[in-house]
mmCIF file of C-alpha atoms in Angstrom:
data_model
loop_
_atom_site.group_PDB
_atom_site.id
_atom_site.type_symbol
_atom_site.label_atom_id
_atom_site.label_comp_id
_atom_site.label_asym_id
_atom_site.label_seq_id
_atom_site.Cartn_x
_atom_site.Cartn_y
_atom_site.Cartn_z
ATOM 1 C CA MET A 178 -7.830 3.668 -15.615
ATOM 2 C CA LEU A 179 -9.473 1.123 -13.366
ATOM 3 C CA PHE A 180 -9.899 3.298 -10.270
ATOM 4 C CA ALA A 181 -10.224 7.035 -9.673
ATOM 5 C CA PRO A 182 -6.834 8.797 -9.684
ATOM 6 C CA ASP A 183 -6.871 9.515 -5.937
ATOM 7 C CA THR A 184 -7.738 5.871 -5.222
ATOM 8 C CA GLU A 185 -4.892 4.624 -7.405
ATOM 9 C CA GLU A 186 -2.490 7.085 -5.785
ATOM 10 C CA ALA A 187 -3.457 5.926 -2.285
ATOM 11 C CA LEU A 188 -3.182 2.268 -3.301
ATOM 12 C CA GLU A 189 0.223 2.871 -4.866
ATOM 13 C CA PHE A 190 1.449 4.512 -1.650
ATOM 14 C CA ALA A 191 0.042 1.591 0.356
ATOM 15 C CA VAL A 192 2.024 -0.803 -1.851
ATOM 16 C CA VAL A 193 5.230 1.234 -1.524
ATOM 17 C CA LEU A 194 4.812 1.352 2.244
ATOM 18 C CA ALA A 195 3.957 -2.344 2.527
ATOM 19 C CA ASN A 196 6.928 -3.310 0.389
ATOM 20 C CA THR A 197 9.360 -1.721 2.849
ATOM 21 C CA ASP A 198 8.919 -4.958 4.845
ATOM 22 C CA ALA A 199 12.069 -7.102 4.884
ATOM 23 C CA GLY A 200 10.456 -9.989 2.965
ATOM 24 C CA ALA A 201 9.271 -7.668 0.219
ATOM 25 C CA SER A 202 11.957 -4.985 -0.036
ATOM 26 C CA LYS A 203 14.584 -4.827 -2.765
ATOM 27 C CA SER A 204 17.332 -4.835 -0.151
ATOM 28 C CA GLY A 205 15.936 -7.786 1.809
ATOM 29 C CA THR A 206 15.986 -5.660 4.966
ATOM 30 C CA ASP A 207 13.341 -3.622 6.755
ATOM 31 C CA GLU A 208 13.421 -0.384 4.788
ATOM 32 C CA LEU A 209 11.337 1.327 7.475
ATOM 33 C CA ALA A 210 13.627 0.609 10.416
ATOM 34 C CA THR A 211 14.793 4.149 11.124
ATOM 35 C CA VAL A 212 13.492 7.691 11.119
ATOM 36 C CA ASP A 213 15.815 8.360 8.163
ATOM 37 C CA HIS A 214 14.027 5.574 6.271
ATOM 38 C CA LEU A 215 10.700 7.271 6.984
ATOM 39 C CA ARG A 216 12.115 10.600 5.859
ATOM 40 C CA GLU A 217 13.288 8.961 2.599
ATOM 41 C CA LEU A 218 9.908 7.273 2.028
ATOM 42 C CA LEU A 219 8.043 10.538 2.509
ATOM 43 C CA SER A 220 10.468 12.466 0.299
ATOM 44 C CA HIS A 221 9.336 10.335 -2.661
ATOM 45 C CA ASN A 222 5.714 9.897 -1.574
ATOM 46 C CA ILE A 223 4.299 13.213 -0.454
ATOM 47 C CA PHE A 224 1.997 12.950 2.541
ATOM 48 C CA SER A 225 0.376 16.145 3.767
ATOM 49 C CA GLY A 226 -0.014 17.019 7.430
ATOM 50 C CA ARG A 227 1.973 16.607 10.581
ATOM 51 C CA VAL A 228 5.029 14.341 10.679
ATOM 52 C CA ASP A 229 6.960 13.967 13.938
ATOM 53 C CA TYR A 230 9.895 11.829 12.754
ATOM 54 C CA ASP A 231 10.376 10.091 16.092
ATOM 55 C CA ASP A 232 10.558 6.490 17.348
ATOM 56 C CA ALA A 233 6.926 6.409 18.512
ATOM 57 C CA GLU A 234 5.757 7.482 15.070
ATOM 58 C CA MET A 235 7.993 4.850 13.459
ATOM 59 C CA ALA A 236 6.398 2.108 15.558
ATOM 60 C CA GLU A 237 2.910 3.318 14.613
ATOM 61 C CA VAL A 238 3.772 3.520 10.901
ATOM 62 C CA ARG A 239 5.201 -0.021 10.992
ATOM 63 C CA GLU A 240 1.937 -1.191 12.602
ATOM 64 C CA ALA A 241 -0.034 0.578 9.848
ATOM 65 C CA ARG A 242 2.201 -1.186 7.314
ATOM 66 C CA ALA A 243 1.338 -4.565 8.849
ATOM 67 C CA GLN A 244 -2.404 -3.807 8.828
ATOM 68 C CA ILE A 245 -2.308 -2.704 5.194
ATOM 69 C CA ARG A 246 -0.216 -5.734 4.118
ATOM 70 C CA ALA A 247 -2.735 -8.034 5.816
ATOM 71 C CA VAL A 248 -5.640 -6.724 3.719
ATOM 72 C CA TRP A 249 -3.912 -7.984 0.546
ATOM 73 C CA THR A 250 -4.294 -11.566 1.771
ATOM 74 C CA LEU A 251 -7.932 -11.365 2.885
ATOM 75 C CA GLY A 252 -11.127 -12.272 1.116
ATOM 76 C CA PRO A 253 -13.724 -9.525 0.585
ATOM 77 C CA ASP A 254 -15.691 -10.131 3.800
ATOM 78 C CA GLU A 255 -12.563 -10.192 5.961
ATOM 79 C CA ALA A 256 -11.184 -7.141 4.111
ATOM 80 C CA VAL A 257 -14.379 -5.233 4.920
ATOM 81 C CA GLU A 258 -13.895 -6.032 8.609
ATOM 82 C CA ALA A 259 -10.251 -4.890 8.492
ATOM 83 C CA VAL A 260 -11.048 -1.675 6.602
ATOM 84 C CA ASN A 261 -13.935 -0.828 8.924
ATOM 85 C CA ARG A 262 -11.681 -1.447 11.936
ATOM 86 C CA MET A 263 -9.004 0.913 10.526
ATOM 87 C CA LEU A 264 -11.608 3.633 9.995
ATOM 88 C CA ARG A 265 -13.282 3.079 13.363
ATOM 89 C CA GLU A 266 -10.004 3.130 15.325
ATOM 90 C CA ALA A 267 -9.048 6.416 13.639
ATOM 91 C CA HIS A 268 -12.453 7.974 14.368
ATOM 92 C CA ALA A 269 -12.610 8.767 10.641
ATOM 93 C CA LEU A 270 -14.952 11.535 9.609
ATOM 94 C CA PRO A 271 -14.821 12.106 5.829
ATOM 95 C CA TYR A 272 -14.735 15.639 4.470
ATOM 96 C CA LEU A 273 -13.874 17.315 1.166
ATOM 97 C CA THR A 274 -10.754 19.443 0.886
ATOM 98 C CA ARG A 275 -8.248 20.787 -1.570
ATOM 99 C CA HIS A 276 -4.687 21.779 -0.809
ATOM 100 C CA ASP A 277 -1.188 21.897 -2.239
ATOM 101 C CA GLY A 278 -2.512 22.420 -5.781
ATOM 102 C CA SER A 279 -4.781 19.363 -5.644
ATOM 103 C CA ASP A 280 -8.409 19.540 -6.696
ATOM 104 C CA TRP A 281 -11.252 18.492 -4.359
ATOM 105 C CA HIS A 282 -10.661 15.142 -2.705
ATOM 106 C CA ILE A 283 -11.660 13.286 0.445
ATOM 107 C CA HIS A 284 -9.784 13.221 3.731
ATOM 108 C CA ALA A 285 -11.160 11.561 6.829
ATOM 109 C CA THR A 286 -8.679 12.748 9.433
ATOM 110 C CA GLY A 287 -7.321 16.182 10.163
ATOM 111 C CA PRO A 288 -3.815 17.197 9.087
ATOM 112 C CA ASP A 289 -2.756 17.230 12.748
ATOM 113 C CA ALA A 290 -3.725 13.562 13.271
ATOM 114 C CA PRO A 291 -0.798 11.157 13.737
ATOM 115 C CA LEU A 292 0.878 10.118 10.476
ATOM 116 C CA ALA A 293 0.132 6.403 10.908
ATOM 117 C CA GLU A 294 -3.545 7.176 11.464
ATOM 118 C CA ARG A 295 -3.682 9.276 8.284
ATOM 119 C CA ILE A 296 -1.905 6.522 6.346
ATOM 120 C CA ARG A 297 -4.333 3.840 7.555
ATOM 121 C CA VAL A 298 -7.384 5.974 6.813
ATOM 122 C CA GLU A 299 -6.203 6.958 3.335
ATOM 123 C CA ALA A 300 -5.472 3.325 2.516
ATOM 124 C CA ALA A 301 -8.832 2.257 3.952
ATOM 125 C CA LEU A 302 -10.716 4.812 1.837
ATOM 126 C CA ALA A 303 -8.964 3.526 -1.284
ATOM 127 C CA LEU A 304 -9.654 -0.075 -0.308
ATOM 128 C CA ILE A 305 -13.354 0.776 0.026
ATOM 129 C CA ASP A 306 -13.366 1.522 -3.711
ATOM 130 C CA VAL A 307 -11.589 -1.764 -4.471
ATOM 131 C CA ILE A 308 -14.113 -3.722 -2.406
ATOM 132 C CA ARG A 309 -17.178 -1.865 -3.769
ATOM 133 C CA MET A 310 -16.012 -2.421 -7.352
ATOM 134 C CA ASN A 311 -15.564 -6.145 -6.614
ATOM 135 C CA GLU A 312 -11.877 -5.914 -7.572
ATOM 136 C CA MET A 313 -10.246 -7.563 -4.543
ATOM 137 C CA GLY A 314 -8.623 -9.972 -7.001
ATOM 138 C CA ARG A 315 -6.481 -7.032 -8.164
ATOM 139 C CA LEU A 316 -4.736 -6.983 -4.773
ATOM 140 C CA ARG A 317 -1.965 -9.528 -5.188
ATOM 141 C CA VAL A 318 1.007 -11.018 -3.398
ATOM 142 C CA CYS A 319 3.994 -11.684 -5.665
ATOM 143 C CA ALA A 320 4.023 -15.208 -7.125
ATOM 144 C CA ALA A 321 7.824 -15.460 -6.834
ATOM 145 C CA ASP A 322 8.821 -18.192 -4.389
ATOM 146 C CA ASP A 323 11.128 -16.003 -2.328
ATOM 147 C CA CYS A 324 9.182 -12.730 -2.340
ATOM 148 C CA THR A 325 6.337 -11.418 -0.207
ATOM 149 C CA GLY A 326 5.945 -8.185 -2.162
ATOM 150 C CA ILE A 327 2.424 -6.958 -2.756
ATOM 151 C CA PHE A 328 1.026 -5.028 -5.686
ATOM 152 C CA ILE A 329 -2.181 -3.770 -7.224
ATOM 153 C CA ASP A 330 -2.725 -5.271 -10.662
ATOM 154 C CA LEU A 331 -3.880 -2.405 -12.851
ATOM 155 C CA SER A 332 -3.315 -4.286 -16.106
ATOM 156 C CA ARG A 333 -6.234 -4.432 -18.511
ATOM 157 C CA ASN A 334 -6.708 -8.181 -18.272
ATOM 158 C CA GLY A 335 -5.719 -8.521 -14.605
ATOM 159 C CA SER A 336 -3.032 -11.121 -15.279
ATOM 160 C CA LYS A 337 0.011 -9.644 -13.556
ATOM 161 C CA ARG A 338 1.685 -12.213 -11.272
ATOM 162 C CA PHE A 339 4.847 -10.581 -9.989
ATOM 163 C CA CYS A 340 5.508 -7.414 -8.012
ATOM 164 C CA THR A 341 8.414 -6.400 -10.246
ATOM 165 C CA VAL A 342 9.927 -7.311 -13.591
ATOM 166 C CA ARG A 343 12.935 -8.546 -11.610
ATOM 167 C CA CYS A 344 10.815 -11.166 -9.800
ATOM 168 C CA GLY A 345 9.146 -12.211 -13.046
ATOM 169 C CA ASN A 346 12.481 -12.594 -14.846
ATOM 170 C CA ARG A 347 13.967 -14.545 -11.943
ATOM 171 C CA MET A 348 11.040 -16.990 -11.864
ATOM 172 C CA ASN A 349 11.078 -17.346 -15.656
ATOM 173 C CA MET A 350 14.788 -18.244 -15.450
ATOM 174 C CA VAL A 351 14.063 -20.824 -12.733
ATOM 175 C CA ALA A 352 11.333 -22.380 -14.901
ATOM 176 C CA PHE A 353 13.615 -22.345 -17.978
ATOM 177 C CA ARG A 354 16.419 -24.101 -16.091
ATOM 178 C CA ALA A 355 13.986 -26.703 -14.748
ATOM 179 C CA ARG A 356 12.683 -27.424 -18.260
ATOM 180 C CA LYS A 357 16.233 -27.633 -19.612
ATOM 181 C CA ALA A 358 17.242 -30.086 -16.841
ATOM 182 C CA ASP A 359 14.209 -32.282 -17.589
ATOM 183 C CA GLY A 360 14.741 -32.505 -21.280
#
């Protein structure tokens, strides 16, 4: 395990959220376009605290998605600025808590804070670990030509290039056909 379990969990949620973007989603559409989409996302990715399930919240969650996606493309210094901005805008104040059968872990916003704020702060806290461990290179954008999916490379040697096996297979097939045409 490269990162602490709570860090990996927060990063994995950040990736799932970010990959609801039309350019990264399996469907090729914005998979966070409706309140029902949000409901579906949260049914598979438990997020404690208040959820309003309204249009205003949807807009804020989509903005959080954009901010999180942007960090994947930044260098360490720029990522620090983005993470600090997310924490500052949320008035984050870290504290230890345990709930819902979880052991002690850190939260930095109250459970009544807006969902998008809690998402940004949780992602920012996880990204702090990535930055401090000098592992920004593990935050990747898919190498497939037609995909903007992001992922966290947790492989031992850090050599993962594609967000999914599907993208990797598709690009391998493209390369195979190109080689076959050349020779």
